[in-house]
Short mmCIF file of N, CA and C in Angstrom, two decimals:
data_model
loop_
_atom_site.label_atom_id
_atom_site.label_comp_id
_atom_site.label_asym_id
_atom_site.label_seq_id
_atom_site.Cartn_x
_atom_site.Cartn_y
_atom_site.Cartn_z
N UNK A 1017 57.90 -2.09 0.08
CA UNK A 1017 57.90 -2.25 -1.36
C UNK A 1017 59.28 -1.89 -1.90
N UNK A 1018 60.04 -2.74 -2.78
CA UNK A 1018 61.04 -2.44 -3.38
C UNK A 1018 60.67 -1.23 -4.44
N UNK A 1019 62.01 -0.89 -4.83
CA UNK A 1019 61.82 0.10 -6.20
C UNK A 1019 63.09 -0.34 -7.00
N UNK A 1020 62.80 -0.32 -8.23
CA UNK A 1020 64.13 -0.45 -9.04
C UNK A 1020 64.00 0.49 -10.56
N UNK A 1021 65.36 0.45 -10.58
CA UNK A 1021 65.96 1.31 -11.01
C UNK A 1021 67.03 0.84 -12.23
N UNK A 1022 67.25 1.01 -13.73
CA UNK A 1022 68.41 0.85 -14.05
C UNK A 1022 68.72 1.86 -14.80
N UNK A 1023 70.38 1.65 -15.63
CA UNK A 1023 71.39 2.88 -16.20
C UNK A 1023 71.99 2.23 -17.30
N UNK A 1024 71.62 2.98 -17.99
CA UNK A 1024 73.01 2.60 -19.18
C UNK A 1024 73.92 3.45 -19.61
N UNK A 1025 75.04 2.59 -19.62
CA UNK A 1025 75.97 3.78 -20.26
C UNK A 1025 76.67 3.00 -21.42
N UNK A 1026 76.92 3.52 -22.44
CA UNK A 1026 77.48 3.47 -23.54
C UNK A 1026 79.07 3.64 -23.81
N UNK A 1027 79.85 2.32 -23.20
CA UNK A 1027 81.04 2.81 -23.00
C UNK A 1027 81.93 3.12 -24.28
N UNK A 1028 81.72 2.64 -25.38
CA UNK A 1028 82.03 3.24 -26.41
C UNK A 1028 81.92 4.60 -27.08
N UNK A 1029 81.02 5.51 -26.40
CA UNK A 1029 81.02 6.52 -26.17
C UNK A 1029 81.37 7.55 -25.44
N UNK A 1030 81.43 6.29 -24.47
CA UNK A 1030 81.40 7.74 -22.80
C UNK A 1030 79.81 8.48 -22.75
N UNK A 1031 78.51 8.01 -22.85
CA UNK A 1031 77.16 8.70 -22.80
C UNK A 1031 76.41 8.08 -22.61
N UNK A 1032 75.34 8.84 -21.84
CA UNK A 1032 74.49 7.55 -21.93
C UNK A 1032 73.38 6.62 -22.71
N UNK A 1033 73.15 5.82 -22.50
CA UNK A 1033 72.27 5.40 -24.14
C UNK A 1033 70.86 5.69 -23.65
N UNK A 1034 70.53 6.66 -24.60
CA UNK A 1034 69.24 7.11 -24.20
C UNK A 1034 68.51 6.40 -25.59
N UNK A 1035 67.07 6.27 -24.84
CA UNK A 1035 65.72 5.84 -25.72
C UNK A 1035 66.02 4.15 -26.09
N UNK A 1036 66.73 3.57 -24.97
CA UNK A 1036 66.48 1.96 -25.08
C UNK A 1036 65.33 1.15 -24.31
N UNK A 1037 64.54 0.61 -25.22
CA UNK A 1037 63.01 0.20 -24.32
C UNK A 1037 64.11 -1.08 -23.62
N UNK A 1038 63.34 -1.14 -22.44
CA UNK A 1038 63.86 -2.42 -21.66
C UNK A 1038 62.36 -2.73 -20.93
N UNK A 1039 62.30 -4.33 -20.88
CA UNK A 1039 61.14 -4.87 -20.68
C UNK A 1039 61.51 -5.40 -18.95
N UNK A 1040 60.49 -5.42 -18.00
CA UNK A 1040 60.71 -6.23 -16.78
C UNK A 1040 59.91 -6.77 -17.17
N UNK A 1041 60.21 -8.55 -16.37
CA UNK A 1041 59.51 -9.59 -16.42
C UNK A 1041 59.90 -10.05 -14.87
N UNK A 1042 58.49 -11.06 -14.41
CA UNK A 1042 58.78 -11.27 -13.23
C UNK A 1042 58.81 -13.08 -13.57
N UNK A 1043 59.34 -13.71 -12.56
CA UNK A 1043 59.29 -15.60 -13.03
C UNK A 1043 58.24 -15.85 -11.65
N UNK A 1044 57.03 -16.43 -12.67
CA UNK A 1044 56.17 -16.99 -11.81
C UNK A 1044 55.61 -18.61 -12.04
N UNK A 1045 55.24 -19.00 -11.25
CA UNK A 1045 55.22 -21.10 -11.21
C UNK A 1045 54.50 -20.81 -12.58
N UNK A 1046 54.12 -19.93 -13.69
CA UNK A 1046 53.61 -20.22 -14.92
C UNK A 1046 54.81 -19.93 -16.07
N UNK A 1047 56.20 -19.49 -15.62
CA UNK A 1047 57.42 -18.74 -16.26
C UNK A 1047 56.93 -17.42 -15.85
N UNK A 1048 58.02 -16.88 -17.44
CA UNK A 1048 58.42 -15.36 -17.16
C UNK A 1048 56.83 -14.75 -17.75
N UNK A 1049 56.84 -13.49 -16.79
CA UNK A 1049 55.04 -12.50 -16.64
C UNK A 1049 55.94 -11.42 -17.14
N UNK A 1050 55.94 -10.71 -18.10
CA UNK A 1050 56.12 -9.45 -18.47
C UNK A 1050 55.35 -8.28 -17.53
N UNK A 1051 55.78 -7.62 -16.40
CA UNK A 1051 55.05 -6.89 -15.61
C UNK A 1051 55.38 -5.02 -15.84
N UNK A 1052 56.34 -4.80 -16.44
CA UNK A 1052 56.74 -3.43 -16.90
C UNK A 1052 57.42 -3.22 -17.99
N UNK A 1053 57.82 -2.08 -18.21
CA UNK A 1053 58.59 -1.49 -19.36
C UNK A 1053 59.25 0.40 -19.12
N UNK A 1054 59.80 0.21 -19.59
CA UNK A 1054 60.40 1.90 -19.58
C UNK A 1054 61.03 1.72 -20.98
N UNK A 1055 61.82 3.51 -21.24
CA UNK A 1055 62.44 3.63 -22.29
C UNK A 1055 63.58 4.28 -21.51
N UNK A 1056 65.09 4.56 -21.73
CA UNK A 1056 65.71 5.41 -20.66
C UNK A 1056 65.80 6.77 -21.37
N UNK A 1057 65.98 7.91 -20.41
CA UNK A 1057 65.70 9.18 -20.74
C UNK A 1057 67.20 9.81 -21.31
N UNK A 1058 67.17 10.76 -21.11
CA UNK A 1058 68.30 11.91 -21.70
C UNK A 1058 69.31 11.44 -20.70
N UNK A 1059 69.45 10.69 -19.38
CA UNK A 1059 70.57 10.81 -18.77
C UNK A 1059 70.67 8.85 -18.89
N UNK A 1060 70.05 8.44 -19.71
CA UNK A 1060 70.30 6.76 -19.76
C UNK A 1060 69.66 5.77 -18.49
N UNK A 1061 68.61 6.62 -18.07
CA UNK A 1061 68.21 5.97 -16.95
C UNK A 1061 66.67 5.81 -17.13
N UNK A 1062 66.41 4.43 -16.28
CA UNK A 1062 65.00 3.87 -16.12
C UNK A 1062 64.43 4.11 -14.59
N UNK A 1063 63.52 5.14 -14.07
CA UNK A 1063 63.12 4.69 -12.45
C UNK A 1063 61.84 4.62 -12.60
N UNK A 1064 61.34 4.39 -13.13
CA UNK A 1064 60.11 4.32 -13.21
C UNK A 1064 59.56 3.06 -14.05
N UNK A 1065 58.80 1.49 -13.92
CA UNK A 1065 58.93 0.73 -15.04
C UNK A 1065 57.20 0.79 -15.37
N UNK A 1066 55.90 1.36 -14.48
CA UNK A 1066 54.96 1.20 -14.78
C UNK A 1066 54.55 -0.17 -14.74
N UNK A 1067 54.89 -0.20 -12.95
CA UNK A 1067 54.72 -1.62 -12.71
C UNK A 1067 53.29 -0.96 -11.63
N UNK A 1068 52.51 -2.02 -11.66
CA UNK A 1068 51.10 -2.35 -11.16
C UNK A 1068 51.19 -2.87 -9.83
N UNK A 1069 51.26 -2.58 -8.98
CA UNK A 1069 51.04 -2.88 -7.72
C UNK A 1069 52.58 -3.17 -7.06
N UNK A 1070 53.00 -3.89 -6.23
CA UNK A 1070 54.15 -3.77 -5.36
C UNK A 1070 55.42 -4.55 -5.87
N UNK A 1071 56.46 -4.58 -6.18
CA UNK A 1071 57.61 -5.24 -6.47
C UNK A 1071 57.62 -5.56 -4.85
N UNK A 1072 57.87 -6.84 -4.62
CA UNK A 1072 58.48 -7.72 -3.98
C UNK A 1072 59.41 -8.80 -4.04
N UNK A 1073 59.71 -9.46 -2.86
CA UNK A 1073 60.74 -10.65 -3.09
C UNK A 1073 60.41 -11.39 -4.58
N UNK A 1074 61.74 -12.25 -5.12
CA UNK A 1074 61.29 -12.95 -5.92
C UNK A 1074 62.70 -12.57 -7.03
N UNK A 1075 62.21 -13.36 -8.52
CA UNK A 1075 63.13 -13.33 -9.34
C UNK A 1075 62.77 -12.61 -10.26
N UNK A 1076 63.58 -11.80 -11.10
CA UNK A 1076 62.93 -10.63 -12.00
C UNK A 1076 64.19 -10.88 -13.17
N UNK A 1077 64.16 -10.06 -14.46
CA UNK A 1077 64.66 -10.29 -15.73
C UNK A 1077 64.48 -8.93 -16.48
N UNK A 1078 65.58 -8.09 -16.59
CA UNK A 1078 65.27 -7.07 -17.40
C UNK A 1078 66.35 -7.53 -18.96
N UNK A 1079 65.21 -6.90 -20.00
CA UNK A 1079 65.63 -7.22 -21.17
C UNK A 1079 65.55 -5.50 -21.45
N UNK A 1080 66.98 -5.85 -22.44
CA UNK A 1080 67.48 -4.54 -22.97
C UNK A 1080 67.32 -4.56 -24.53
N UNK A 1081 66.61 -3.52 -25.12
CA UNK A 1081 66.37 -3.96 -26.90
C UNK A 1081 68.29 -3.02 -27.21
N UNK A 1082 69.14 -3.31 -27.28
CA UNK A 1082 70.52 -3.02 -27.20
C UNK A 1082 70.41 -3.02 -28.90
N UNK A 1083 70.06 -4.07 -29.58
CA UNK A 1083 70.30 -3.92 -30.99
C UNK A 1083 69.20 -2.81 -31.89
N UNK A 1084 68.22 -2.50 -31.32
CA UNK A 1084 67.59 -1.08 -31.71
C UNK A 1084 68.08 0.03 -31.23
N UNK A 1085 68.69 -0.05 -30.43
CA UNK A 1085 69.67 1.26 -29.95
C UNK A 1085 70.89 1.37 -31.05
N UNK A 1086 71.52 0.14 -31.27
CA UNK A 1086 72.78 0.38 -31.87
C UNK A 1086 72.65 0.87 -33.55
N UNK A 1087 71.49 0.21 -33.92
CA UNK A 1087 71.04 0.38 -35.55
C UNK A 1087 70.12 1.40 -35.41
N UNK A 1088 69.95 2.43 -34.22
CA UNK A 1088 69.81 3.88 -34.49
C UNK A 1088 70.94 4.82 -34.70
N UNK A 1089 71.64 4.22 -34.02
CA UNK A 1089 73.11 5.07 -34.16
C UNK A 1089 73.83 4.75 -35.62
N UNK A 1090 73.25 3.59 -36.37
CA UNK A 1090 73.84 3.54 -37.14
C UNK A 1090 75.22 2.20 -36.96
N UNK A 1091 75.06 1.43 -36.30
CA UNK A 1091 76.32 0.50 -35.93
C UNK A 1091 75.97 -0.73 -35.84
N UNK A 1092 76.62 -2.20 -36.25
CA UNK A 1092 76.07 -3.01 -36.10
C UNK A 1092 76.38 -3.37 -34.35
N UNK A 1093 75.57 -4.56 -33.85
CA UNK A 1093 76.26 -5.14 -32.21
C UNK A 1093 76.23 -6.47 -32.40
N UNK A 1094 77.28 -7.47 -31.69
CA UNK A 1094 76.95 -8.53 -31.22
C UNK A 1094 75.95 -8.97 -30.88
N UNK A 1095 75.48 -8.23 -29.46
CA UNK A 1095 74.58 -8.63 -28.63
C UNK A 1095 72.99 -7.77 -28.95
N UNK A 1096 71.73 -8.20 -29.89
CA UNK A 1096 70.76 -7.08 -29.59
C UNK A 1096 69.78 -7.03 -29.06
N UNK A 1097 70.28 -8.12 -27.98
CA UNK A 1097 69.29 -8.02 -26.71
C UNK A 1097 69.97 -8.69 -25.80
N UNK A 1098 70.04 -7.86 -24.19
CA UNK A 1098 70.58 -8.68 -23.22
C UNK A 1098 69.87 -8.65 -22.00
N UNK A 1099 69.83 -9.70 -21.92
CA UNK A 1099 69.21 -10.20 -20.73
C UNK A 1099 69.68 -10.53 -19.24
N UNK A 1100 68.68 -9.66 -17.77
CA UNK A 1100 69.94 -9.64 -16.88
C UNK A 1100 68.80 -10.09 -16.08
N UNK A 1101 69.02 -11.22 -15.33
CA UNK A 1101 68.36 -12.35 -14.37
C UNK A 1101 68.80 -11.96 -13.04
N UNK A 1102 67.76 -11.43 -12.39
CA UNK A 1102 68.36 -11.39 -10.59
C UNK A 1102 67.40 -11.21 -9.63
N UNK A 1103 67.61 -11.48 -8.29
CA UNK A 1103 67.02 -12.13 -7.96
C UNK A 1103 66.78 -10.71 -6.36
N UNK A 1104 65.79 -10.32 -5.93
CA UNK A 1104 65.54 -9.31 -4.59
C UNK A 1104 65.03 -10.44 -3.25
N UNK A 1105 66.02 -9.74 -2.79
CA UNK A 1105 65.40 -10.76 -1.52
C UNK A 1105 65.43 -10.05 -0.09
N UNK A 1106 64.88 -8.88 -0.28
CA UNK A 1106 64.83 -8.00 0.81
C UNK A 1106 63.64 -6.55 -0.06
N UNK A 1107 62.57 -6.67 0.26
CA UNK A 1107 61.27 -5.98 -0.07
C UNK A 1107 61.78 -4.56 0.38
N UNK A 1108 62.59 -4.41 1.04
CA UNK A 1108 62.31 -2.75 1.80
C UNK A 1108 63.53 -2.12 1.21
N UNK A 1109 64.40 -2.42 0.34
CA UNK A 1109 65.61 -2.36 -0.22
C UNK A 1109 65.39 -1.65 -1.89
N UNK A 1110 66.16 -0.51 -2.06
CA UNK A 1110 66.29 -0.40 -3.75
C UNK A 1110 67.21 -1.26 -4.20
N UNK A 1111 66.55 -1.45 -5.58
CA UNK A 1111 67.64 -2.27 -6.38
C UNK A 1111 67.57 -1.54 -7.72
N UNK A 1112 69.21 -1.36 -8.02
CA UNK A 1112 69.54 -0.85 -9.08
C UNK A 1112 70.27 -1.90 -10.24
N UNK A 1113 70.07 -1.36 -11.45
CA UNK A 1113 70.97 -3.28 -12.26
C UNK A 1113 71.39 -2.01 -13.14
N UNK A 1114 72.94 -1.42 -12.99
CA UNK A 1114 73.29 -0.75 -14.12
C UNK A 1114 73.76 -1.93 -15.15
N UNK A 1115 73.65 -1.14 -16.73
CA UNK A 1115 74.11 -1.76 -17.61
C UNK A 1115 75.41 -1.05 -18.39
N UNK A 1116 76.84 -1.72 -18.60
CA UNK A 1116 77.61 -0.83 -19.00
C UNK A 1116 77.52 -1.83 -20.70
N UNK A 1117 77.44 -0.40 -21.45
CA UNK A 1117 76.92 -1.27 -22.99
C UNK A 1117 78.32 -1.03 -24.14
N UNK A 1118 78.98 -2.19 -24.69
CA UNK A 1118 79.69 -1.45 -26.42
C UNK A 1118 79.31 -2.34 -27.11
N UNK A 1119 79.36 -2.66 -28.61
CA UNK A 1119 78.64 -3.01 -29.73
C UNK A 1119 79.42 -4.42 -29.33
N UNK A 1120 80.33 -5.07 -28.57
CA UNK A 1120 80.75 -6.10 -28.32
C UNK A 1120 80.70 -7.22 -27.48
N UNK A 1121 80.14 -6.32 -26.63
CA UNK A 1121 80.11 -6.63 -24.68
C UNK A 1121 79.79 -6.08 -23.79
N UNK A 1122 79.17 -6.40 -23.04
CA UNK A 1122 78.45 -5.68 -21.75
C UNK A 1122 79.10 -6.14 -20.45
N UNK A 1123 78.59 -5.57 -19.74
CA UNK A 1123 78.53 -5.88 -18.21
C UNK A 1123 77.66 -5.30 -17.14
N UNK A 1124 77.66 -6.11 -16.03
CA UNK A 1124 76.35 -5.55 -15.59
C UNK A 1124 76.68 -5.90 -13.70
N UNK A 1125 75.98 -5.18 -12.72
CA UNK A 1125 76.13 -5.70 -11.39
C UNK A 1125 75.11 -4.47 -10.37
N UNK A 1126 75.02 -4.95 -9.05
CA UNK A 1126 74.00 -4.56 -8.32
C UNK A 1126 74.32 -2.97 -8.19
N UNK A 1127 73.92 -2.04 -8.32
CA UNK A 1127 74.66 -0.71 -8.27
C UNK A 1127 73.76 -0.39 -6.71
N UNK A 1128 74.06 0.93 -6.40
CA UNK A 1128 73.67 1.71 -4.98
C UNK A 1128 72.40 2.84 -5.90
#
């Protein structure tokens, strides 16, 4: 069984962005299945999504609510929701999808 994991950090801050709901969705021959959710904690992190039975191979989609984070802080963003499409293809493997976040631009890639 895979496990995943993601991070945000708030590079306009230097901190991490805590209390951003992010949704997992899995793509199945019906589209995207909304299968979890988290919020990230005091250190900007999600390990836990309150997913129901086994993450396996396949294609997955985490959505970040980025623009309820930013209009808590008080700031407007470009982006207030981003969406990160990828794909596990090894079941016995963690996968991590950090997110590096500023009110302009993101970036994102497979972390350890």
């Amino acid at each position: 069984m895979s496990s995943l994991s993601t991070h945000i950090l708030d590079q306009g801050s230097g901190m991490p962005a805590v209390d951003v709901e992010v949704l997992l969705q899995q793509l199945t021959d019906g589209g995207w299945v909304q299968i979890g959710a988290g919020r990230t904690n005091a250190d900007g992190r999600i390990t836990d999504f309150g997913v129901q039975g086994d993450l396996t191979t396949g294609i997955f989609q985490l959505d970040f609510d980025t623009g309820d984070y930013f209009e808590k802080k008080g700031s407007a963003c470009f982006y207030p929701y981003v969406s990160v499409v990828f794909q596990m293809h090894d079941e016995t493997q963690h996968y991590h999808v950090p997110l590096l976040l500023n009110r302009f631009g993101y970036s994102t890639y497979r972390g350890s």
